[in-house]
mmCIF file of C-alpha atoms (C1' of nucleotides) in Angstrom:
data_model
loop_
_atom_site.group_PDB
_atom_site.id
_atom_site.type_symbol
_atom_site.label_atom_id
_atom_site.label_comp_id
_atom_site.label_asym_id
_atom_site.label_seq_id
_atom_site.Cartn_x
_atom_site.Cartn_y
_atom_site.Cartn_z
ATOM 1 C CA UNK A 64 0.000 0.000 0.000
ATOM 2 C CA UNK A 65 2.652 2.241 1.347
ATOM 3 C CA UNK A 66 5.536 2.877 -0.828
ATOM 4 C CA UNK A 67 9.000 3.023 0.569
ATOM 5 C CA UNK A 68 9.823 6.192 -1.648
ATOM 6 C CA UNK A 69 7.295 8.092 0.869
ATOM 7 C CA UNK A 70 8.718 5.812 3.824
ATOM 8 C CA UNK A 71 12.349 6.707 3.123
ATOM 9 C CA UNK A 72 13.511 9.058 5.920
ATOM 10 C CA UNK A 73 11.584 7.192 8.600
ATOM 11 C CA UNK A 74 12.242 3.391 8.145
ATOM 12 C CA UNK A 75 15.753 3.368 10.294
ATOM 13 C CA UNK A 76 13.225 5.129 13.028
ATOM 14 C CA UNK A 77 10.717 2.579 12.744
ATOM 15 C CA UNK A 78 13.323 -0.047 13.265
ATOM 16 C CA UNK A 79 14.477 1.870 16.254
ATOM 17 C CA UNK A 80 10.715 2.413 18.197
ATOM 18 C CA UNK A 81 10.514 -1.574 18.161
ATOM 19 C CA UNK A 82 13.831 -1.917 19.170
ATOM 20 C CA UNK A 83 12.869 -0.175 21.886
ATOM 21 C CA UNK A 84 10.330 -2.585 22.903
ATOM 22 C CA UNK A 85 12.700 -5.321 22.946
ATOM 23 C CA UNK A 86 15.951 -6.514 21.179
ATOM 24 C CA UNK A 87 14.902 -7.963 17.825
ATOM 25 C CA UNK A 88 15.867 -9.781 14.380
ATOM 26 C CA UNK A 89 15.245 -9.476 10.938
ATOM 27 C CA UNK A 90 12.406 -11.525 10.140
ATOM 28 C CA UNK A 91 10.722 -10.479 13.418
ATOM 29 C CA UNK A 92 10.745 -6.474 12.566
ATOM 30 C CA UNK A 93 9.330 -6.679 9.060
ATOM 31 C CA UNK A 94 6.711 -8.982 10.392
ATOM 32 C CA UNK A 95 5.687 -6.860 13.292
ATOM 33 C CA UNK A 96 5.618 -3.881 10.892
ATOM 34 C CA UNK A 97 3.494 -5.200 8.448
ATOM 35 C CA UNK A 98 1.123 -6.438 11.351
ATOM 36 C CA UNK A 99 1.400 -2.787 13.380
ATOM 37 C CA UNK A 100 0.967 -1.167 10.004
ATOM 38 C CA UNK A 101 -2.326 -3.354 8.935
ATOM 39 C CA UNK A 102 -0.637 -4.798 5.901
ATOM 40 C CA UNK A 103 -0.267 -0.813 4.784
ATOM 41 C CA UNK A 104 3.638 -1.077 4.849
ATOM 42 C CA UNK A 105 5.805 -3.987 4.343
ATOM 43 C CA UNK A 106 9.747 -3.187 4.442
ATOM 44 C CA UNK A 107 11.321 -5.000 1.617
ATOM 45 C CA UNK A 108 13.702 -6.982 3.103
ATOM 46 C CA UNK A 109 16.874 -6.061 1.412
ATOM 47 C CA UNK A 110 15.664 -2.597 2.561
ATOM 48 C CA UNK A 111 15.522 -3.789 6.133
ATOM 49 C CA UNK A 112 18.591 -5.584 6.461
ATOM 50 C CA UNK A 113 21.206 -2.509 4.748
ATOM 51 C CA UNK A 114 19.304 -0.708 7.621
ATOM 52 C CA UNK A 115 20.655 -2.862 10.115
ATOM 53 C CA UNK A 116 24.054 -2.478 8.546
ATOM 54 C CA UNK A 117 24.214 1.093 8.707
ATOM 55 C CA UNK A 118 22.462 1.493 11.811
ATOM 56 C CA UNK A 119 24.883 -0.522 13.089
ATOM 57 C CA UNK A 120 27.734 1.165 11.977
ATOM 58 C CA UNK A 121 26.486 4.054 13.450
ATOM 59 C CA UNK A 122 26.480 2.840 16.591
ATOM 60 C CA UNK A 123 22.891 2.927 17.316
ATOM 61 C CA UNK A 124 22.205 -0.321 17.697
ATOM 62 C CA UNK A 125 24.130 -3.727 18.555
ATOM 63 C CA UNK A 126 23.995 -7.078 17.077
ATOM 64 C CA UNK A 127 24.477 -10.121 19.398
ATOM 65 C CA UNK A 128 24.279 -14.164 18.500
ATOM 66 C CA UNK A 129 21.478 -15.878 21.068
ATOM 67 C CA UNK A 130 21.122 -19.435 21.747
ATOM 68 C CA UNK A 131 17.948 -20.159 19.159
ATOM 69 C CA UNK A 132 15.688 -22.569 20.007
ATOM 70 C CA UNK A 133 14.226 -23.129 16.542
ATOM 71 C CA UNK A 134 14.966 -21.844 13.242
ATOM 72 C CA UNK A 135 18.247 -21.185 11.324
ATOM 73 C CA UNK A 136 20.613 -18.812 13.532
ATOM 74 C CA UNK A 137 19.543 -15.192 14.022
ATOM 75 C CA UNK A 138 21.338 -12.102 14.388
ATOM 76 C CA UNK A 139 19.218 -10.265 16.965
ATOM 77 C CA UNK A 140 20.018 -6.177 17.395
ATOM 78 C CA UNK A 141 19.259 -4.175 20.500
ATOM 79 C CA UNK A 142 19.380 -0.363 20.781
ATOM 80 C CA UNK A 143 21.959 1.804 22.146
ATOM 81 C CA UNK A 144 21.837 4.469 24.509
ATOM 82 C CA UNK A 145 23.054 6.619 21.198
ATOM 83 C CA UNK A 146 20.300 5.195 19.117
ATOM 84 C CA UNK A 147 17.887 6.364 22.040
ATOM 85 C CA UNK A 148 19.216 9.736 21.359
ATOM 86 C CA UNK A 149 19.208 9.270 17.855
ATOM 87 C CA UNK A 150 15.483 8.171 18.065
ATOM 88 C CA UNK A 151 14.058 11.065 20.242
ATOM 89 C CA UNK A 152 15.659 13.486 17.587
ATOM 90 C CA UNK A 153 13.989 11.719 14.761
ATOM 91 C CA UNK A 154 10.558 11.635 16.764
ATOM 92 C CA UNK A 155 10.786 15.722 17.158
ATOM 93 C CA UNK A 156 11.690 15.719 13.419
ATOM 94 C CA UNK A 157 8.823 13.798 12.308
ATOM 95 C CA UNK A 158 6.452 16.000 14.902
ATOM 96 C CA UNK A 159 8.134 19.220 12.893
ATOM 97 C CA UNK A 160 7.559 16.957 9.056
ATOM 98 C CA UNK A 161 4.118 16.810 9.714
ATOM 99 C CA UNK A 162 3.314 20.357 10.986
ATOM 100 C CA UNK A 163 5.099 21.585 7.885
ATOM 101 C CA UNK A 164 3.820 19.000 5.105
ATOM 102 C CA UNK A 165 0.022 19.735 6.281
ATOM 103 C CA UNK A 166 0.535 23.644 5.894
ATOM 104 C CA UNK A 167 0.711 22.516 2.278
ATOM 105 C CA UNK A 168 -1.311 19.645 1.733
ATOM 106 C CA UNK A 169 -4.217 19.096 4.165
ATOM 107 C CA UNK A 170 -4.818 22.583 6.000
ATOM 108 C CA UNK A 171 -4.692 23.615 1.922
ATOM 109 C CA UNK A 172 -7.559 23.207 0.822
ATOM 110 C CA UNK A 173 -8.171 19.608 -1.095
ATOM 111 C CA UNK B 163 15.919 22.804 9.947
ATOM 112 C CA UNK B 164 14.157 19.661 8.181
ATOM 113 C CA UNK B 165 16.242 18.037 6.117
ATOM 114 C CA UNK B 166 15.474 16.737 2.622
ATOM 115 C CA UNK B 167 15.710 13.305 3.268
ATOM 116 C CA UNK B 168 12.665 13.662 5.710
ATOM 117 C CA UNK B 169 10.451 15.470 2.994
ATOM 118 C CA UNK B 170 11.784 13.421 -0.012
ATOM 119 C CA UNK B 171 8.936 12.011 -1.348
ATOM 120 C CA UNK B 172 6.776 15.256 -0.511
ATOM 121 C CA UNK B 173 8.718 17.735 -2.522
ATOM 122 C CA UNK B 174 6.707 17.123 -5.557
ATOM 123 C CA UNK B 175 3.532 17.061 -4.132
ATOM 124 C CA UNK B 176 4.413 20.519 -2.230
ATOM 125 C CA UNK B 177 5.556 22.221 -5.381
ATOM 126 C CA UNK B 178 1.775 20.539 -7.079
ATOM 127 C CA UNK B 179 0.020 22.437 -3.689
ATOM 128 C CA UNK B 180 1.382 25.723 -4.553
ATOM 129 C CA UNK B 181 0.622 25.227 -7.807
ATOM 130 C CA UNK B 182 -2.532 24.643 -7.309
ATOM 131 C CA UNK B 183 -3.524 28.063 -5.801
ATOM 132 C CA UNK B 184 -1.780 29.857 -9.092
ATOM 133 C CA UNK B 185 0.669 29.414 -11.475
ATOM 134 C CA UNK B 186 4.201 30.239 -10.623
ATOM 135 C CA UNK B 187 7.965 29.780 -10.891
ATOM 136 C CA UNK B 188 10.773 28.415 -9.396
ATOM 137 C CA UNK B 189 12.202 31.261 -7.516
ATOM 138 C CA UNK B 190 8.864 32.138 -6.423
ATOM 139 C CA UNK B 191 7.811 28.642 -5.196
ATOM 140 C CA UNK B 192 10.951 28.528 -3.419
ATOM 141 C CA UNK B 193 10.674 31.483 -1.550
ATOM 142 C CA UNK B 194 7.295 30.592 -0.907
ATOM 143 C CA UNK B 195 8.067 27.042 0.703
ATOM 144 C CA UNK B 196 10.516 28.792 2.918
ATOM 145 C CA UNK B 197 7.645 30.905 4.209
ATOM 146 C CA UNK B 198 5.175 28.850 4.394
ATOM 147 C CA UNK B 199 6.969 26.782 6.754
ATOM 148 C CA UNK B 200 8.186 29.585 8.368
ATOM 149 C CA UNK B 201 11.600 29.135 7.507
ATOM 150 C CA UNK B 202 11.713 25.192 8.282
ATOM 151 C CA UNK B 203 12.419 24.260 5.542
ATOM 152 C CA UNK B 204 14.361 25.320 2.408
ATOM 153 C CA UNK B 205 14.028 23.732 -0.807
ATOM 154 C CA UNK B 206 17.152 23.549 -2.402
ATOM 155 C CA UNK B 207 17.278 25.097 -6.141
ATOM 156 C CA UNK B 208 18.766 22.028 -7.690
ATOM 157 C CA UNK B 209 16.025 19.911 -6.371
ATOM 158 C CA UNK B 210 13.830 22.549 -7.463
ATOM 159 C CA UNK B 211 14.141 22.613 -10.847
ATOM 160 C CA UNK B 212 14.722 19.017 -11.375
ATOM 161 C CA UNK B 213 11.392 18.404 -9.757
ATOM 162 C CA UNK B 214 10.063 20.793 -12.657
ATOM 163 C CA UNK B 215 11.258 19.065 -15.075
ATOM 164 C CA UNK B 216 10.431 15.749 -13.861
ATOM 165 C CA UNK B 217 6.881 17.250 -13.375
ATOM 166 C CA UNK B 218 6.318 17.919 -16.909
ATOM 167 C CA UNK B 219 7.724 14.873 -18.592
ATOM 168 C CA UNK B 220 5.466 13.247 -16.398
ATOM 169 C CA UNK B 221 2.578 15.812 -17.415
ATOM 170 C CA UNK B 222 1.414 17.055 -13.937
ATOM 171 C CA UNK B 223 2.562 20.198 -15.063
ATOM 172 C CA UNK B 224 2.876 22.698 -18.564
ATOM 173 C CA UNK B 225 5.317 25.209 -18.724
ATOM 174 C CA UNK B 226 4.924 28.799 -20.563
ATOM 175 C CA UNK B 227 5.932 31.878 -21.133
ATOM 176 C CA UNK B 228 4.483 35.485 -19.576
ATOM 177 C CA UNK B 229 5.538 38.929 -20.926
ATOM 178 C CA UNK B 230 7.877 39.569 -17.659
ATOM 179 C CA UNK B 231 8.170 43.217 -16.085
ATOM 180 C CA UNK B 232 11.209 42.750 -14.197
ATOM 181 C CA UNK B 233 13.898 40.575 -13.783
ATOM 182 C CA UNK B 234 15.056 37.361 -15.832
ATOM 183 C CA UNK B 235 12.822 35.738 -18.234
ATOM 184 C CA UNK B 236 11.164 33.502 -16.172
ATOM 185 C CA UNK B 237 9.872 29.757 -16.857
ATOM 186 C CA UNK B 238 6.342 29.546 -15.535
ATOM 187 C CA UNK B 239 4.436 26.830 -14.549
ATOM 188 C CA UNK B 240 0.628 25.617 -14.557
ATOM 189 C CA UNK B 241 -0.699 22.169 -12.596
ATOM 190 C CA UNK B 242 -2.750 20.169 -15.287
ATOM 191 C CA UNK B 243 -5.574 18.085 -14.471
ATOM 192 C CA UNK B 244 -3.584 14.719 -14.752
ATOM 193 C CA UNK B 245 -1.749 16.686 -11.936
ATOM 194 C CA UNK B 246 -4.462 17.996 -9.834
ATOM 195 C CA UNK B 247 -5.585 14.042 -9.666
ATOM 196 C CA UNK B 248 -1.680 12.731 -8.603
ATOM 197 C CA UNK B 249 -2.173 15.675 -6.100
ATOM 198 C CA UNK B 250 -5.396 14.084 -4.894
ATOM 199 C CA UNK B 251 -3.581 10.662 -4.740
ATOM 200 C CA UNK B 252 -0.286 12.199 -2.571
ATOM 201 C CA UNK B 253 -2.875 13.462 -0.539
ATOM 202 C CA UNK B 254 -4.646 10.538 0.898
ATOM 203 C CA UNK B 255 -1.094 8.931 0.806
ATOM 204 C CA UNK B 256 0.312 11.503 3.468
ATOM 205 C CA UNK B 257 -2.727 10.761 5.150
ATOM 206 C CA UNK B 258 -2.542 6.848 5.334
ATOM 207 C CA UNK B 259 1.512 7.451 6.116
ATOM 208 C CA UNK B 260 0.968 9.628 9.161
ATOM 209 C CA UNK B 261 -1.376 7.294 10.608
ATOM 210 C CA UNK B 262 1.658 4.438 10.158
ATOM 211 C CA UNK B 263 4.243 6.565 11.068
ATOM 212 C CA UNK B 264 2.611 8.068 14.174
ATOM 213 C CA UNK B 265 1.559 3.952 15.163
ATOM 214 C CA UNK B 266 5.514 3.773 15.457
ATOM 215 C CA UNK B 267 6.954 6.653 16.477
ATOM 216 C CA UNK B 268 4.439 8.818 18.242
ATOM 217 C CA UNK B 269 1.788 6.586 19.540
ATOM 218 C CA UNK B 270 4.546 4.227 21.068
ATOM 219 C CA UNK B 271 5.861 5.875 23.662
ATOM 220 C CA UNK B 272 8.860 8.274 23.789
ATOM 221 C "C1'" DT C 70 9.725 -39.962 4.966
ATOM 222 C "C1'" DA C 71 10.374 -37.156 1.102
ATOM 223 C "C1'" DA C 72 8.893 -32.785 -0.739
ATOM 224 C "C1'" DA C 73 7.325 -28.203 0.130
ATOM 225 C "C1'" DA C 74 6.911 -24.248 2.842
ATOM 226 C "C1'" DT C 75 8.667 -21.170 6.168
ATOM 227 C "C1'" DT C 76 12.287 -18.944 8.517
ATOM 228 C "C1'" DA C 77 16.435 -16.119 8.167
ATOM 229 C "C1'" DC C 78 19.388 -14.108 5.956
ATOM 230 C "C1'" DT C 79 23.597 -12.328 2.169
ATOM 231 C "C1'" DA C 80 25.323 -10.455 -2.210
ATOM 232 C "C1'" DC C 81 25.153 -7.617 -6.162
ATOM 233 C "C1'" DG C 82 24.068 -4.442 -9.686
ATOM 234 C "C1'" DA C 83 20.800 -0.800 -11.072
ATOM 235 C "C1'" DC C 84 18.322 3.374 -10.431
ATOM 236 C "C1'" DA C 85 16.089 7.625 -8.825
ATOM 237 C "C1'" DG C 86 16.150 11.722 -6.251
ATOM 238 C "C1'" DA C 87 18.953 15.020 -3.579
ATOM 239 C "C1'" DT C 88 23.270 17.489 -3.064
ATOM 240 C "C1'" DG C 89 27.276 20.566 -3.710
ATOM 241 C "C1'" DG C 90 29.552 23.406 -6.613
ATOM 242 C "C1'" DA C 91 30.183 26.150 -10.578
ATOM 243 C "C1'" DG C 92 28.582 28.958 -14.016
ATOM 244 C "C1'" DT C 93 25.370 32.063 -16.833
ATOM 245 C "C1'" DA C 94 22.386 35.969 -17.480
ATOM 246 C "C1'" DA C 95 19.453 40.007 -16.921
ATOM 247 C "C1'" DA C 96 17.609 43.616 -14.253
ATOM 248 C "C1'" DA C 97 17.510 46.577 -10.040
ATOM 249 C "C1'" DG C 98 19.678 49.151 -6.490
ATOM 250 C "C1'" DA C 99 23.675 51.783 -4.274
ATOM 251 C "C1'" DT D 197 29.507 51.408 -12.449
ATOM 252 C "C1'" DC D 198 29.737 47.860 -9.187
ATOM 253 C "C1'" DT D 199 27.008 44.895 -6.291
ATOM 254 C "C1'" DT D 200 22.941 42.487 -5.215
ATOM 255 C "C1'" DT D 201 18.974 40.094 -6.394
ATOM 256 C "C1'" DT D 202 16.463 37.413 -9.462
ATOM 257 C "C1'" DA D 203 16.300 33.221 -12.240
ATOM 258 C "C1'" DC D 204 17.906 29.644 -13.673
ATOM 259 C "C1'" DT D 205 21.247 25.329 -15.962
ATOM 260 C "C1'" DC D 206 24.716 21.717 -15.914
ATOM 261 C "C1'" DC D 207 27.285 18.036 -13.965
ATOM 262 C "C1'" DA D 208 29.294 14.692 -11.067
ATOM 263 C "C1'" DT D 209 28.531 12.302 -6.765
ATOM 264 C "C1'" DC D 210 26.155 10.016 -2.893
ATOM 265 C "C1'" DT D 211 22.679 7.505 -0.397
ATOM 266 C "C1'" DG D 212 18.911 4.518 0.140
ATOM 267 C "C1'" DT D 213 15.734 1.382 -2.110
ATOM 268 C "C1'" DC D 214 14.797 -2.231 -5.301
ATOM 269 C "C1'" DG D 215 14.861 -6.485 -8.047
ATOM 270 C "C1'" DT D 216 16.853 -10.704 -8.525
ATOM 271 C "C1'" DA D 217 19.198 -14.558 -7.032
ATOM 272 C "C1'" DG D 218 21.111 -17.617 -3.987
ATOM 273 C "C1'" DT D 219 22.077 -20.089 0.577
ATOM 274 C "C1'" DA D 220 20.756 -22.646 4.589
ATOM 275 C "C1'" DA D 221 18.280 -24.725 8.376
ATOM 276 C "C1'" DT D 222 14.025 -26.152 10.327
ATOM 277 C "C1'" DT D 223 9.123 -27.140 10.357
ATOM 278 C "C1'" DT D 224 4.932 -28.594 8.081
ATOM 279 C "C1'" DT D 225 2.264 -31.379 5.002
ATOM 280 C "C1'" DA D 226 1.238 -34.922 1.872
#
DNA sequence: TAAAATTACTACGACAGATGGAGTAAAAGA
DNA sequence: TCTTTTACTCCATCTGTCGTAGTAATTTTA
């Protein structure tokens, strides 16, 4: 439903506000954010997964090995106390985004 | 303030809003962004024009142009009905996306 | 119990939109 | 006349997303 060309600039802080639920994986994120998003987003996966990469090397989140009890081996990620940071910035922005992008497109008229 | 890789994937449906309330041109609709937004954000020119001209090929907009008083000759610009509909479309989009956005980032805590 | 589906990634090349920087050009203002 | 403002244009580069393909282990189903 949801393309990720209007998604781009907020998936890394999607990935972040579940991380801050709990330390995560992969295949766990895009399925929660498909289910939080009632099927209206689904992060490709290739998407997801560079995300994890460079969130990683920006030291906002972590990746550790856990013993699995089922499936093949998982890389799960947990947030840092920069990616906190990181996230409350991004949550002001996006308060700011949407203040500015209605005083053109929904308070406009239409 | 807001960076462009927050409103990428707005900036053509911001330039279509001003658009539709008369036609204009690019020095205008940048200075009128700025102020709308009250100085939040700044288009740059670059990503201006190229929006322009990836406007028209796409036929959202028509260029043309008016006997100038002052200044440079300037390119205007005039929304067409193929674009007043892709407005109408980007509309319920940023609709739909701040209600998935905001499940993440706003709703959730923080 | 063998085949199919699901889980869980990794690699790679392509592409679109945004950016910085440089340059051009005409008119208005000091 | 020199500077500022207006009004663009061109180009090379970067970043993030995407499509496609492949790997691998475990669970389900036939």
């Amino acid at each position: 439903m949801l393309s990720s060309d209007t998604m781009r600039g907020y998936n890394d802080t999607i990935i972040l506000s579940l991380l801050l639920e709990w330390p995560s994986y992969g295949y766990e994120i895009a399925k929660r954010i498909k289910e939080r998003s009632n099927n209206k987003y689904v992060m490709k996966e290739t998407t997801l997964y560079s995300a994890f990469t460079r969130l990683e090397k920006q030291d906002y989140i972590r990746s550790f090995q856990q013993d699995k009890t089922m499936g093949r081996r998982r890389t799960y990620y947990e947030i840092t106390a920069k990616g906190r940071e990181y996230f409350d910035q991004k949550h002001q922005e996006w308060l700011l985004t949407q203040e500015v992008v209605n005083q053109f497109i929904t308070d406009n008229r239409s």
